[in-house]
Each structure stands twice: as structure tokens, then as C-alpha cells.
Amino acid sequence: MALLEVRGAVKRFGGLLAVNDVSLDVEEGEIRGIIGPNGAGKTTLFNVISGALPLTAGTVMFRGETISGRKPSHIARAGLVRTFQRNAMFPKATVLENVMLCRHTQIDENILKAVFGIDRAEEERNLARSREIIAFLGLDGFADEQAQNLSHGHQRVLGIANALATEPKLIMLDEPVAGMNPAETDMVTDHIRRLRDEWGITVILVEHDMRTVMGICEKVTVINFGEKLMEGTPEEVTHNPAVIEAYLGSEEISL
Ligand SMILES: Nc1ncnc2c1ncn2[C@@H]1O[C@H](COP(=O)(O)OP(=O)(O)O)[C@@H](O)[C@H]1O
Ligand SMILES: [Mg+2]
């Protein structure tokens, strides 16, 4: 049994089939790349897997349990979270507060305790774990900075920290290095690899930057016009004529 099993996923927006009969298996411990031209349906696929949008048809199973039709908060508690293509965080809160807040918003049975400070020992554990997540991602020097004052690259990394705050088994990253310079890209690529190698977290990432995909993904799924075009190693995918055809005239990617 794969960690994530997507079967016949369909998402329709009016007359548009944004995701058209996509099936996908992701094994525990994989770093899976999802690539495809702009508008292919990659973000929509993330939205239907994470529960942000309801499926039109199909099912999603995670750890052997059907999660399609569940609320994103339920899915996050089951261990599956996604980050957003653009920054999603609490801009006026500090880096540390962001991670703390994300722990509480997901673990809702603990909200009252947290707000009223009933369980101090648990708060201490939350604080320690939040600091650990921040340090893992190299943000420890910025723990007390307001999120809105961070560089673009660090804001994106904070988005990953906020997702990690929910202690996922599977994290879905939507264009994690978009808009980053090469040094920032290398830093984030390294974080993603360590997430899997050191913390055992399975990763699915949507990415335009083929250097990043080639560098860290064992397997790549290509989406085109909402459909799965092919799946294979980065080498197989970049040499596939149908994939090259799909990207012809596209300036967003160089194969
Ligand atoms: N909420 C929505 N309502 C209507 N159409 C949408 C919505 N979200 C995405 N789309 C459309 O679905 C298609 C796939 O979009 P998207 O999943 O964002 O592609 P990608 O992430 O691969 O660039 C596009 O044609 C887009 O305009
Ligand atoms: Mg997208």
C-alpha cells in the first residue's frame, strides 16, 4: 500500500476540467516531483488532495484511509499538509509565533488549554518543538523577527516551517523555490532533502525549476491539460518526446 493513493481524481470548474482522471501513488519516503506547463492543473491537484477544494469525482487515500471529502484540518491531523504557491502566514507575528500559532490551529482540541495556559508542560514542549523546526530550516537567527520583514526566500521557508508545525508525514510544496536566487534555491533544496532523510517526511513538490527537480526527485509525474502525461525518473521524463512536445514554445522551463 502506498502512503498516498489518488484514484481517478477529477476537478471541474464549470466547463473546465482542471484535473481530469489523475491517479497517483506516492510511497512513503519518496520525494516526488510534479511538473507541467502553466495552467496544467498542478495547484488544483494539490488543492483536491489536501482538501482545500472538493473533488468532482475520484478518491484520495492516505495511510489506507479515505481522506477525500474530509476538511483540510482533519486531513492535516491525519498527517498531510500543503504549502501555498504564495506566502501564507501571519505577517505581523514573529517567526516563532507563526510556528506556535500553526501548531495550535491544527491541534484544535488543545486550543483552549493553550489560550488559558492550563497545560504549561505542553506549552513548553510546543515552544521547544517550534524552536527545533525553526533551527532545522536555518531560521533560528530570525525567530523574533516579524514575518513580514523577512526576505522573500526566508518568507517561503517560514511557509514550510508553518506546515511542519502540524507534524506531517507528507508535505506538499507548491513551487517552493519560485522567485528565489540560486543560493536560496540550493538552501531550500537541501532543506527538502533533509526533511526526508533526517525526519522521514515524504515530499511532493510542484516545481518549474528542472535543476531542483533533477537534483532531489526520484520520480516525476508530468501533468498536461489536467491529465497525467507520464511518470518516470527525471531522466526518462526529460527525454520523453511527449513531454518535450508539451513544453514546446514554453519559456517557463528548459528541459
Ligand atoms: N478556483 C478556480 N476557479 C476556476 N478556475 C480555476 C480555479 N483554480 C484554477 N483554475 C483553472 O484551472 C486550470 C489549472 O490551474 P492550476 O491548477 O492553477 O494550474 P497550475 O498550477 O498547473 O499552473 C487553469 O485553467 C486555471 O485557470
Ligand atoms: Mg500552480
PDB file of C-alpha atoms and ligand atoms in Angstrom:
ATOM      1  CA  MET A   1       0.000   0.000   0.000  1.00  0.00           C
ATOM      2  CA  ALA A   2       1.364   3.396  -0.987  1.00  0.00           C
ATOM      3  CA  LEU A   3       1.299   6.239   1.565  1.00  0.00           C
ATOM      4  CA  LEU A   4      -0.856   8.335  -0.786  1.00  0.00           C
ATOM      5  CA  GLU A   5      -3.197   6.806  -3.354  1.00  0.00           C
ATOM      6  CA  VAL A   6      -5.082   9.103  -5.695  1.00  0.00           C
ATOM      7  CA  ARG A   7      -7.646   7.296  -7.840  1.00  0.00           C
ATOM      8  CA  GLY A   8      -9.389   8.893 -10.810  1.00  0.00           C
ATOM      9  CA  ALA A   9      -9.244  12.420  -9.411  1.00  0.00           C
ATOM     10  CA  VAL A  10     -11.419  14.873 -11.334  1.00  0.00           C
ATOM     11  CA  LYS A  11     -11.889  18.582 -10.643  1.00  0.00           C
ATOM     12  CA  ARG A  12     -14.218  20.580 -12.819  1.00  0.00           C
ATOM     13  CA  PHE A  13     -14.585  24.374 -12.736  1.00  0.00           C
ATOM     14  CA  GLY A  14     -17.735  24.996 -14.782  1.00  0.00           C
ATOM     15  CA  GLY A  15     -16.824  23.817 -18.267  1.00  0.00           C
ATOM     16  CA  LEU A  16     -13.125  23.436 -17.473  1.00  0.00           C
ATOM     17  CA  LEU A  17     -11.664  20.073 -16.465  1.00  0.00           C
ATOM     18  CA  ALA A  18      -8.731  21.354 -14.424  1.00  0.00           C
ATOM     19  CA  VAL A  19      -7.866  17.843 -13.203  1.00  0.00           C
ATOM     20  CA  ASN A  20      -9.001  15.019 -15.451  1.00  0.00           C
ATOM     21  CA  ASP A  21      -8.857  11.443 -14.170  1.00  0.00           C
ATOM     22  CA  VAL A  22      -5.492  11.594 -12.423  1.00  0.00           C
ATOM     23  CA  SER A  23      -4.296   8.547 -10.496  1.00  0.00           C
ATOM     24  CA  LEU A  24      -1.122   8.682  -8.488  1.00  0.00           C
ATOM     25  CA  ASP A  25       0.712   6.536  -5.920  1.00  0.00           C
ATOM     26  CA  VAL A  26       3.338   8.082  -3.680  1.00  0.00           C
ATOM     27  CA  GLU A  27       5.377   5.737  -1.495  1.00  0.00           C
ATOM     28  CA  GLU A  28       6.491   6.574   1.995  1.00  0.00           C
ATOM     29  CA  GLY A  29       9.908   8.250   1.932  1.00  0.00           C
ATOM     30  CA  GLU A  30       9.673   9.450  -1.662  1.00  0.00           C
ATOM     31  CA  ILE A  31      10.438  12.918  -2.913  1.00  0.00           C
ATOM     32  CA  ARG A  32       8.004  13.155  -5.845  1.00  0.00           C
ATOM     33  CA  GLY A  33       8.121  15.950  -8.398  1.00  0.00           C
ATOM     34  CA  ILE A  34       5.028  17.173 -10.216  1.00  0.00           C
ATOM     35  CA  ILE A  35       5.776  19.190 -13.312  1.00  0.00           C
ATOM     36  CA  GLY A  36       3.756  20.544 -16.208  1.00  0.00           C
ATOM     37  CA  PRO A  37       3.155  23.766 -18.136  1.00  0.00           C
ATOM     38  CA  ASN A  38       1.475  26.760 -16.507  1.00  0.00           C
ATOM     39  CA  GLY A  39      -2.245  26.139 -16.079  1.00  0.00           C
ATOM     40  CA  ALA A  40      -1.826  22.346 -16.360  1.00  0.00           C
ATOM     41  CA  GLY A  41      -3.717  21.771 -13.093  1.00  0.00           C
ATOM     42  CA  LYS A  42      -0.852  21.144 -10.647  1.00  0.00           C
ATOM     43  CA  THR A  43      -2.042  23.523  -7.933  1.00  0.00           C
ATOM     44  CA  THR A  44      -5.619  22.297  -8.350  1.00  0.00           C
ATOM     45  CA  LEU A  45      -4.381  18.730  -7.877  1.00  0.00           C
ATOM     46  CA  PHE A  46      -2.726  19.844  -4.608  1.00  0.00           C
ATOM     47  CA  ASN A  47      -5.963  21.546  -3.559  1.00  0.00           C
ATOM     48  CA  VAL A  48      -8.090  18.466  -4.061  1.00  0.00           C
ATOM     49  CA  ILE A  49      -5.567  16.186  -2.325  1.00  0.00           C
ATOM     50  CA  SER A  50      -5.224  18.492   0.707  1.00  0.00           C
ATOM     51  CA  GLY A  51      -8.983  19.052   0.908  1.00  0.00           C
ATOM     52  CA  ALA A  52      -8.822  22.796   0.145  1.00  0.00           C
ATOM     53  CA  LEU A  53     -11.212  22.086  -2.768  1.00  0.00           C
ATOM     54  CA  PRO A  54     -13.730  19.245  -3.055  1.00  0.00           C
ATOM     55  CA  LEU A  55     -13.190  16.620  -5.762  1.00  0.00           C
ATOM     56  CA  THR A  56     -15.729  16.389  -8.572  1.00  0.00           C
ATOM     57  CA  ALA A  57     -15.021  12.647  -8.775  1.00  0.00           C
ATOM     58  CA  GLY A  58     -12.440  10.163  -7.564  1.00  0.00           C
ATOM     59  CA  THR A  59     -10.925   9.273  -4.221  1.00  0.00           C
ATOM     60  CA  VAL A  60      -7.833  10.072  -2.219  1.00  0.00           C
ATOM     61  CA  MET A  61      -6.491   7.573   0.310  1.00  0.00           C
ATOM     62  CA  PHE A  62      -3.805   8.456   2.819  1.00  0.00           C
ATOM     63  CA  ARG A  63      -2.264   5.802   5.068  1.00  0.00           C
ATOM     64  CA  GLY A  64      -5.025   3.455   3.962  1.00  0.00           C
ATOM     65  CA  GLU A  65      -7.833   5.817   4.957  1.00  0.00           C
ATOM     66  CA  THR A  66     -10.127   7.719   2.605  1.00  0.00           C
ATOM     67  CA  ILE A  67      -9.466  11.427   3.139  1.00  0.00           C
ATOM     68  CA  SER A  68     -11.360  12.858   0.164  1.00  0.00           C
ATOM     69  CA  GLY A  69     -14.461  14.671   1.404  1.00  0.00           C
ATOM     70  CA  ARG A  70     -12.760  15.497   4.713  1.00  0.00           C
ATOM     71  CA  LYS A  71     -11.942  19.002   5.907  1.00  0.00           C
ATOM     72  CA  PRO A  72      -8.355  20.261   5.463  1.00  0.00           C
ATOM     73  CA  SER A  73      -7.992  20.405   9.272  1.00  0.00           C
ATOM     74  CA  HIS A  74      -8.918  16.727   9.526  1.00  0.00           C
ATOM     75  CA  ILE A  75      -6.511  15.861   6.703  1.00  0.00           C
ATOM     76  CA  ALA A  76      -3.740  17.866   8.371  1.00  0.00           C
ATOM     77  CA  ARG A  77      -4.307  15.996  11.620  1.00  0.00           C
ATOM     78  CA  ALA A  78      -4.073  12.748   9.680  1.00  0.00           C
ATOM     79  CA  GLY A  79      -0.571  13.914   8.649  1.00  0.00           C
ATOM     80  CA  LEU A  80      -0.925  15.527   5.220  1.00  0.00           C
ATOM     81  CA  VAL A  81      -0.311  19.258   4.721  1.00  0.00           C
ATOM     82  CA  ARG A  82       0.451  21.560   1.833  1.00  0.00           C
ATOM     83  CA  THR A  83       2.118  24.931   1.484  1.00  0.00           C
ATOM     84  CA  PHE A  84       0.816  27.605  -0.808  1.00  0.00           C
ATOM     85  CA  GLN A  85       2.287  28.933  -4.032  1.00  0.00           C
ATOM     86  CA  ARG A  86       2.276  32.388  -2.471  1.00  0.00           C
ATOM     87  CA  ASN A  87       3.179  33.220   1.105  1.00  0.00           C
ATOM     88  CA  ALA A  88       0.631  32.151   3.668  1.00  0.00           C
ATOM     89  CA  MET A  89       1.401  33.174   7.228  1.00  0.00           C
ATOM     90  CA  PHE A  90       0.733  35.651   9.987  1.00  0.00           C
ATOM     91  CA  PRO A  91       2.678  38.692   8.696  1.00  0.00           C
ATOM     92  CA  LYS A  92       2.744  40.722  11.907  1.00  0.00           C
ATOM     93  CA  ALA A  93       3.617  37.808  14.176  1.00  0.00           C
ATOM     94  CA  THR A  94       7.226  36.770  14.705  1.00  0.00           C
ATOM     95  CA  VAL A  95       8.738  33.698  13.091  1.00  0.00           C
ATOM     96  CA  LEU A  96       8.486  31.771  16.358  1.00  0.00           C
ATOM     97  CA  GLU A  97       4.889  32.931  16.936  1.00  0.00           C
ATOM     98  CA  ASN A  98       3.976  31.824  13.416  1.00  0.00           C
ATOM     99  CA  VAL A  99       5.099  28.264  14.069  1.00  0.00           C
ATOM    100  CA  MET A 100       3.452  28.227  17.522  1.00  0.00           C
ATOM    101  CA  LEU A 101       0.175  29.533  16.050  1.00  0.00           C
ATOM    102  CA  CYS A 102       0.196  26.896  13.337  1.00  0.00           C
ATOM    103  CA  ARG A 103       0.631  24.162  15.933  1.00  0.00           C
ATOM    104  CA  HIS A 104      -2.442  25.438  17.767  1.00  0.00           C
ATOM    105  CA  THR A 105      -4.668  25.974  14.764  1.00  0.00           C
ATOM    106  CA  GLN A 106      -4.192  22.351  13.753  1.00  0.00           C
ATOM    107  CA  ILE A 107      -4.336  20.746  17.169  1.00  0.00           C
ATOM    108  CA  ASP A 108      -7.737  22.243  17.935  1.00  0.00           C
ATOM    109  CA  GLU A 109      -8.537  20.142  20.973  1.00  0.00           C
ATOM    110  CA  ASN A 110      -5.627  21.935  22.591  1.00  0.00           C
ATOM    111  CA  ILE A 111      -6.676  25.488  21.729  1.00  0.00           C
ATOM    112  CA  LEU A 112      -8.473  26.165  24.973  1.00  0.00           C
ATOM    113  CA  LYS A 113      -5.670  24.760  27.028  1.00  0.00           C
ATOM    114  CA  ALA A 114      -3.188  26.858  25.092  1.00  0.00           C
ATOM    115  CA  VAL A 115      -5.185  30.070  25.296  1.00  0.00           C
ATOM    116  CA  PHE A 116      -5.797  29.739  29.003  1.00  0.00           C
ATOM    117  CA  GLY A 117      -2.352  28.377  29.724  1.00  0.00           C
ATOM    118  CA  ILE A 118      -3.779  25.407  31.543  1.00  0.00           C
ATOM    119  CA  ASP A 119      -1.183  22.934  30.431  1.00  0.00           C
ATOM    120  CA  ARG A 120       2.171  24.617  30.956  1.00  0.00           C
ATOM    121  CA  ALA A 121       4.210  21.480  30.354  1.00  0.00           C
ATOM    122  CA  GLU A 122       2.598  21.096  26.954  1.00  0.00           C
ATOM    123  CA  GLU A 123       3.253  24.740  26.133  1.00  0.00           C
ATOM    124  CA  GLU A 124       6.915  24.207  26.998  1.00  0.00           C
ATOM    125  CA  ARG A 125       7.024  21.223  24.648  1.00  0.00           C
ATOM    126  CA  ASN A 126       5.334  23.249  21.916  1.00  0.00           C
ATOM    127  CA  LEU A 127       7.857  26.030  22.316  1.00  0.00           C
ATOM    128  CA  ALA A 128      10.804  23.643  22.251  1.00  0.00           C
ATOM    129  CA  ARG A 129       9.487  21.852  19.169  1.00  0.00           C
ATOM    130  CA  SER A 130       8.784  25.150  17.389  1.00  0.00           C
ATOM    131  CA  ARG A 131      12.361  26.246  18.031  1.00  0.00           C
ATOM    132  CA  GLU A 132      13.598  22.903  16.718  1.00  0.00           C
ATOM    133  CA  ILE A 133      11.633  23.324  13.469  1.00  0.00           C
ATOM    134  CA  ILE A 134      12.927  26.864  13.030  1.00  0.00           C
ATOM    135  CA  ALA A 135      16.506  25.761  13.643  1.00  0.00           C
ATOM    136  CA  PHE A 136      16.156  22.817  11.230  1.00  0.00           C
ATOM    137  CA  LEU A 137      15.252  25.271   8.472  1.00  0.00           C
ATOM    138  CA  GLY A 138      18.020  27.730   9.354  1.00  0.00           C
ATOM    139  CA  LEU A 139      15.645  30.418  10.595  1.00  0.00           C
ATOM    140  CA  ASP A 140      16.910  30.461  14.196  1.00  0.00           C
ATOM    141  CA  GLY A 141      18.571  33.856  13.683  1.00  0.00           C
ATOM    142  CA  PHE A 142      15.153  35.285  12.775  1.00  0.00           C
ATOM    143  CA  ALA A 143      12.964  33.739  15.491  1.00  0.00           C
ATOM    144  CA  ASP A 144      11.943  37.107  16.922  1.00  0.00           C
ATOM    145  CA  GLU A 145      11.617  38.978  13.595  1.00  0.00           C
ATOM    146  CA  GLN A 146       8.179  39.886  12.269  1.00  0.00           C
ATOM    147  CA  ALA A 147       7.379  37.549   9.366  1.00  0.00           C
ATOM    148  CA  GLN A 148       6.637  40.473   7.049  1.00  0.00           C
ATOM    149  CA  ASN A 149      10.198  41.783   7.482  1.00  0.00           C
ATOM    150  CA  LEU A 150      11.885  38.613   6.210  1.00  0.00           C
ATOM    151  CA  SER A 151      13.380  38.343   2.724  1.00  0.00           C
ATOM    152  CA  HIS A 152      11.238  36.631   0.093  1.00  0.00           C
ATOM    153  CA  GLY A 153      13.327  33.460   0.401  1.00  0.00           C
ATOM    154  CA  HIS A 154      13.020  33.328   4.177  1.00  0.00           C
ATOM    155  CA  GLN A 155       9.263  34.017   3.992  1.00  0.00           C
ATOM    156  CA  ARG A 156       8.906  30.958   1.760  1.00  0.00           C
ATOM    157  CA  VAL A 157      10.971  28.901   4.202  1.00  0.00           C
ATOM    158  CA  LEU A 158       8.692  30.123   7.008  1.00  0.00           C
ATOM    159  CA  GLY A 159       5.782  28.775   4.949  1.00  0.00           C
ATOM    160  CA  ILE A 160       7.478  25.351   5.133  1.00  0.00           C
ATOM    161  CA  ALA A 161       8.085  25.808   8.892  1.00  0.00           C
ATOM    162  CA  ASN A 162       4.394  26.591   9.397  1.00  0.00           C
ATOM    163  CA  ALA A 163       3.447  23.433   7.530  1.00  0.00           C
ATOM    164  CA  LEU A 164       5.936  21.391   9.595  1.00  0.00           C
ATOM    165  CA  ALA A 165       4.337  22.791  12.753  1.00  0.00           C
ATOM    166  CA  THR A 166       1.482  20.317  12.234  1.00  0.00           C
ATOM    167  CA  GLU A 167       3.954  17.365  12.345  1.00  0.00           C
ATOM    168  CA  PRO A 168       3.090  15.979   8.893  1.00  0.00           C
ATOM    169  CA  LYS A 169       4.058  12.599   7.458  1.00  0.00           C
ATOM    170  CA  LEU A 170       3.567  14.000   3.954  1.00  0.00           C
ATOM    171  CA  ILE A 171       4.204  17.592   2.952  1.00  0.00           C
ATOM    172  CA  MET A 172       3.162  19.049  -0.392  1.00  0.00           C
ATOM    173  CA  LEU A 173       5.196  22.054  -1.537  1.00  0.00           C
ATOM    174  CA  ASP A 174       3.807  24.281  -4.283  1.00  0.00           C
ATOM    175  CA  GLU A 175       6.749  25.846  -6.138  1.00  0.00           C
ATOM    176  CA  PRO A 176       8.957  26.105  -3.051  1.00  0.00           C
ATOM    177  CA  VAL A 177      11.823  27.887  -4.828  1.00  0.00           C
ATOM    178  CA  ALA A 178       9.773  30.225  -7.058  1.00  0.00           C
ATOM    179  CA  GLY A 179      11.363  33.666  -7.195  1.00  0.00           C
ATOM    180  CA  MET A 180      14.498  32.574  -5.343  1.00  0.00           C
ATOM    181  CA  ASN A 181      18.073  33.262  -6.334  1.00  0.00           C
ATOM    182  CA  PRO A 182      20.419  30.276  -6.914  1.00  0.00           C
ATOM    183  CA  ALA A 183      21.848  30.369  -3.362  1.00  0.00           C
ATOM    184  CA  GLU A 184      18.372  30.414  -1.801  1.00  0.00           C
ATOM    185  CA  THR A 185      17.282  27.652  -4.174  1.00  0.00           C
ATOM    186  CA  ASP A 186      20.194  25.454  -3.058  1.00  0.00           C
ATOM    187  CA  MET A 187      19.386  26.153   0.586  1.00  0.00           C
ATOM    188  CA  VAL A 188      15.720  25.144   0.179  1.00  0.00           C
ATOM    189  CA  THR A 189      16.619  22.097  -1.918  1.00  0.00           C
ATOM    190  CA  ASP A 190      18.914  20.995   0.879  1.00  0.00           C
ATOM    191  CA  HIS A 191      16.155  21.532   3.498  1.00  0.00           C
ATOM    192  CA  ILE A 192      13.761  19.397   1.450  1.00  0.00           C
ATOM    193  CA  ARG A 193      16.265  16.568   1.140  1.00  0.00           C
ATOM    194  CA  ARG A 194      16.984  16.678   4.890  1.00  0.00           C
ATOM    195  CA  LEU A 195      13.253  16.646   5.684  1.00  0.00           C
ATOM    196  CA  ARG A 196      13.079  13.259   4.057  1.00  0.00           C
ATOM    197  CA  ASP A 197      16.497  11.895   5.074  1.00  0.00           C
ATOM    198  CA  GLU A 198      16.542  13.048   8.709  1.00  0.00           C
ATOM    199  CA  TRP A 199      12.875  13.438   9.655  1.00  0.00           C
ATOM    200  CA  GLY A 200      11.446  10.742   7.360  1.00  0.00           C
ATOM    201  CA  ILE A 201       8.870  13.076   5.839  1.00  0.00           C
ATOM    202  CA  THR A 202       7.512  12.185   2.397  1.00  0.00           C
ATOM    203  CA  VAL A 203       7.528  15.148  -0.008  1.00  0.00           C
ATOM    204  CA  ILE A 204       5.551  16.031  -3.120  1.00  0.00           C
ATOM    205  CA  LEU A 205       6.649  19.185  -4.852  1.00  0.00           C
ATOM    206  CA  VAL A 206       5.326  21.129  -7.779  1.00  0.00           C
ATOM    207  CA  GLU A 207       8.280  22.776  -9.420  1.00  0.00           C
ATOM    208  CA  HIS A 208       9.214  24.663 -12.554  1.00  0.00           C
ATOM    209  CA  ASP A 209      12.900  24.702 -11.831  1.00  0.00           C
ATOM    210  CA  MET A 210      14.129  21.499 -13.517  1.00  0.00           C
ATOM    211  CA  ARG A 211      17.536  21.737 -11.838  1.00  0.00           C
ATOM    212  CA  THR A 212      15.745  21.403  -8.495  1.00  0.00           C
ATOM    213  CA  VAL A 213      13.560  18.543  -9.743  1.00  0.00           C
ATOM    214  CA  MET A 214      16.525  16.673 -11.234  1.00  0.00           C
ATOM    215  CA  GLY A 215      18.534  17.214  -8.062  1.00  0.00           C
ATOM    216  CA  ILE A 216      16.112  15.817  -5.481  1.00  0.00           C
ATOM    217  CA  CYS A 217      13.229  13.847  -7.011  1.00  0.00           C
ATOM    218  CA  GLU A 218      13.455  10.108  -7.595  1.00  0.00           C
ATOM    219  CA  LYS A 219      10.288  10.100  -9.639  1.00  0.00           C
ATOM    220  CA  VAL A 220       8.454  12.792 -11.568  1.00  0.00           C
ATOM    221  CA  THR A 221       4.801  12.961 -12.639  1.00  0.00           C
ATOM    222  CA  VAL A 222       4.055  15.158 -15.651  1.00  0.00           C
ATOM    223  CA  ILE A 223       0.656  16.855 -15.833  1.00  0.00           C
ATOM    224  CA  ASN A 224      -0.630  18.412 -19.057  1.00  0.00           C
ATOM    225  CA  PHE A 225      -4.139  19.818 -19.630  1.00  0.00           C
ATOM    226  CA  GLY A 226      -5.251  18.300 -16.340  1.00  0.00           C
ATOM    227  CA  GLU A 227      -4.153  14.796 -17.293  1.00  0.00           C
ATOM    228  CA  LYS A 228      -1.215  12.660 -16.294  1.00  0.00           C
ATOM    229  CA  LEU A 229       1.056  12.648 -19.326  1.00  0.00           C
ATOM    230  CA  MET A 230       3.706  10.339 -17.921  1.00  0.00           C
ATOM    231  CA  GLU A 231       5.648   9.311 -14.857  1.00  0.00           C
ATOM    232  CA  GLY A 232       9.273   8.260 -14.551  1.00  0.00           C
ATOM    233  CA  THR A 233      12.727   9.178 -13.365  1.00  0.00           C
ATOM    234  CA  PRO A 234      13.805  12.771 -14.085  1.00  0.00           C
ATOM    235  CA  GLU A 235      15.991  11.426 -16.919  1.00  0.00           C
ATOM    236  CA  GLU A 236      13.156   9.426 -18.509  1.00  0.00           C
ATOM    237  CA  VAL A 237      10.785  12.359 -18.272  1.00  0.00           C
ATOM    238  CA  THR A 238      13.102  14.967 -19.748  1.00  0.00           C
ATOM    239  CA  HIS A 239      13.929  12.714 -22.703  1.00  0.00           C
ATOM    240  CA  ASN A 240      10.312  11.778 -23.435  1.00  0.00           C
ATOM    241  CA  PRO A 241       9.093  13.229 -26.769  1.00  0.00           C
ATOM    242  CA  ALA A 242       5.551  13.829 -25.440  1.00  0.00           C
ATOM    243  CA  VAL A 243       6.939  15.840 -22.540  1.00  0.00           C
ATOM    244  CA  ILE A 244       9.225  17.856 -24.793  1.00  0.00           C
ATOM    245  CA  GLU A 245       6.212  18.480 -27.068  1.00  0.00           C
ATOM    246  CA  ALA A 246       4.091  19.659 -24.135  1.00  0.00           C
ATOM    247  CA  TYR A 247       6.713  22.225 -23.263  1.00  0.00           C
ATOM    248  CA  LEU A 248       7.443  23.396 -26.828  1.00  0.00           C
ATOM    249  CA  GLY A 249       7.185  27.155 -27.058  1.00  0.00           C
ATOM    250  CA  SER A 250       7.003  27.380 -23.325  1.00  0.00           C
ATOM    251  CA  GLU A 251       9.607  29.670 -21.852  1.00  0.00           C
ATOM    252  CA  GLU A 252       8.946  28.711 -18.286  1.00  0.00           C
ATOM    253  CA  ILE A 253      11.064  25.603 -18.414  1.00  0.00           C
ATOM    254  CA  SER A 254      14.157  24.304 -20.161  1.00  0.00           C
ATOM    255  CA  LEU A 255      14.487  20.562 -20.436  1.00  0.00           C
TER     256      LEU A 255
HETATM  257  N1  LIG B   1     -10.777  28.357  -8.312  1.00  0.00           N
HETATM  258  C1  LIG B   1     -10.791  28.257  -9.648  1.00  0.00           C
HETATM  259  N2  LIG B   1     -11.880  28.565 -10.369  1.00  0.00           N
HETATM  260  C2  LIG B   1     -11.879  28.448 -11.724  1.00  0.00           C
HETATM  261  N3  LIG B   1     -10.832  28.034 -12.453  1.00  0.00           N
HETATM  262  C3  LIG B   1      -9.697  27.716 -11.788  1.00  0.00           C
HETATM  263  C4  LIG B   1      -9.609  27.819 -10.365  1.00  0.00           C
HETATM  264  N4  LIG B   1      -8.351  27.427  -9.983  1.00  0.00           N
HETATM  265  C5  LIG B   1      -7.716  27.118 -11.122  1.00  0.00           C
HETATM  266  N5  LIG B   1      -8.499  27.285 -12.206  1.00  0.00           N
HETATM  267  C6  LIG B   1      -8.133  26.988 -13.594  1.00  0.00           C
HETATM  268  O1  LIG B   1      -7.754  25.626 -13.624  1.00  0.00           O
HETATM  269  C7  LIG B   1      -6.654  25.444 -14.517  1.00  0.00           C
HETATM  270  C8  LIG B   1      -5.487  24.830 -13.767  1.00  0.00           C
HETATM  271  O2  LIG B   1      -4.961  25.809 -12.880  1.00  0.00           O
HETATM  272  P1  LIG B   1      -3.817  25.486 -11.842  1.00  0.00           P
HETATM  273  O3  LIG B   1      -4.170  24.252 -11.109  1.00  0.00           O
HETATM  274  O4  LIG B   1      -3.583  26.708 -11.056  1.00  0.00           O
HETATM  275  O5  LIG B   1      -2.570  25.193 -12.803  1.00  0.00           O
HETATM  276  P2  LIG B   1      -1.004  25.122 -12.483  1.00  0.00           P
HETATM  277  O6  LIG B   1      -0.819  25.142 -11.004  1.00  0.00           O
HETATM  278  O7  LIG B   1      -0.553  23.861 -13.134  1.00  0.00           O
HETATM  279  O8  LIG B   1      -0.381  26.316 -13.147  1.00  0.00           O
HETATM  280  C9  LIG B   1      -6.345  26.816 -15.109  1.00  0.00           C
HETATM  281  O9  LIG B   1      -7.016  26.913 -16.338  1.00  0.00           O
HETATM  282  C10 LIG B   1      -6.941  27.762 -14.095  1.00  0.00           C
HETATM  283  O10 LIG B   1      -7.317  28.968 -14.681  1.00  0.00           O
HETATM  284 MG    MG B   2       0.247  26.405  -9.731  1.00  0.00          MG
END
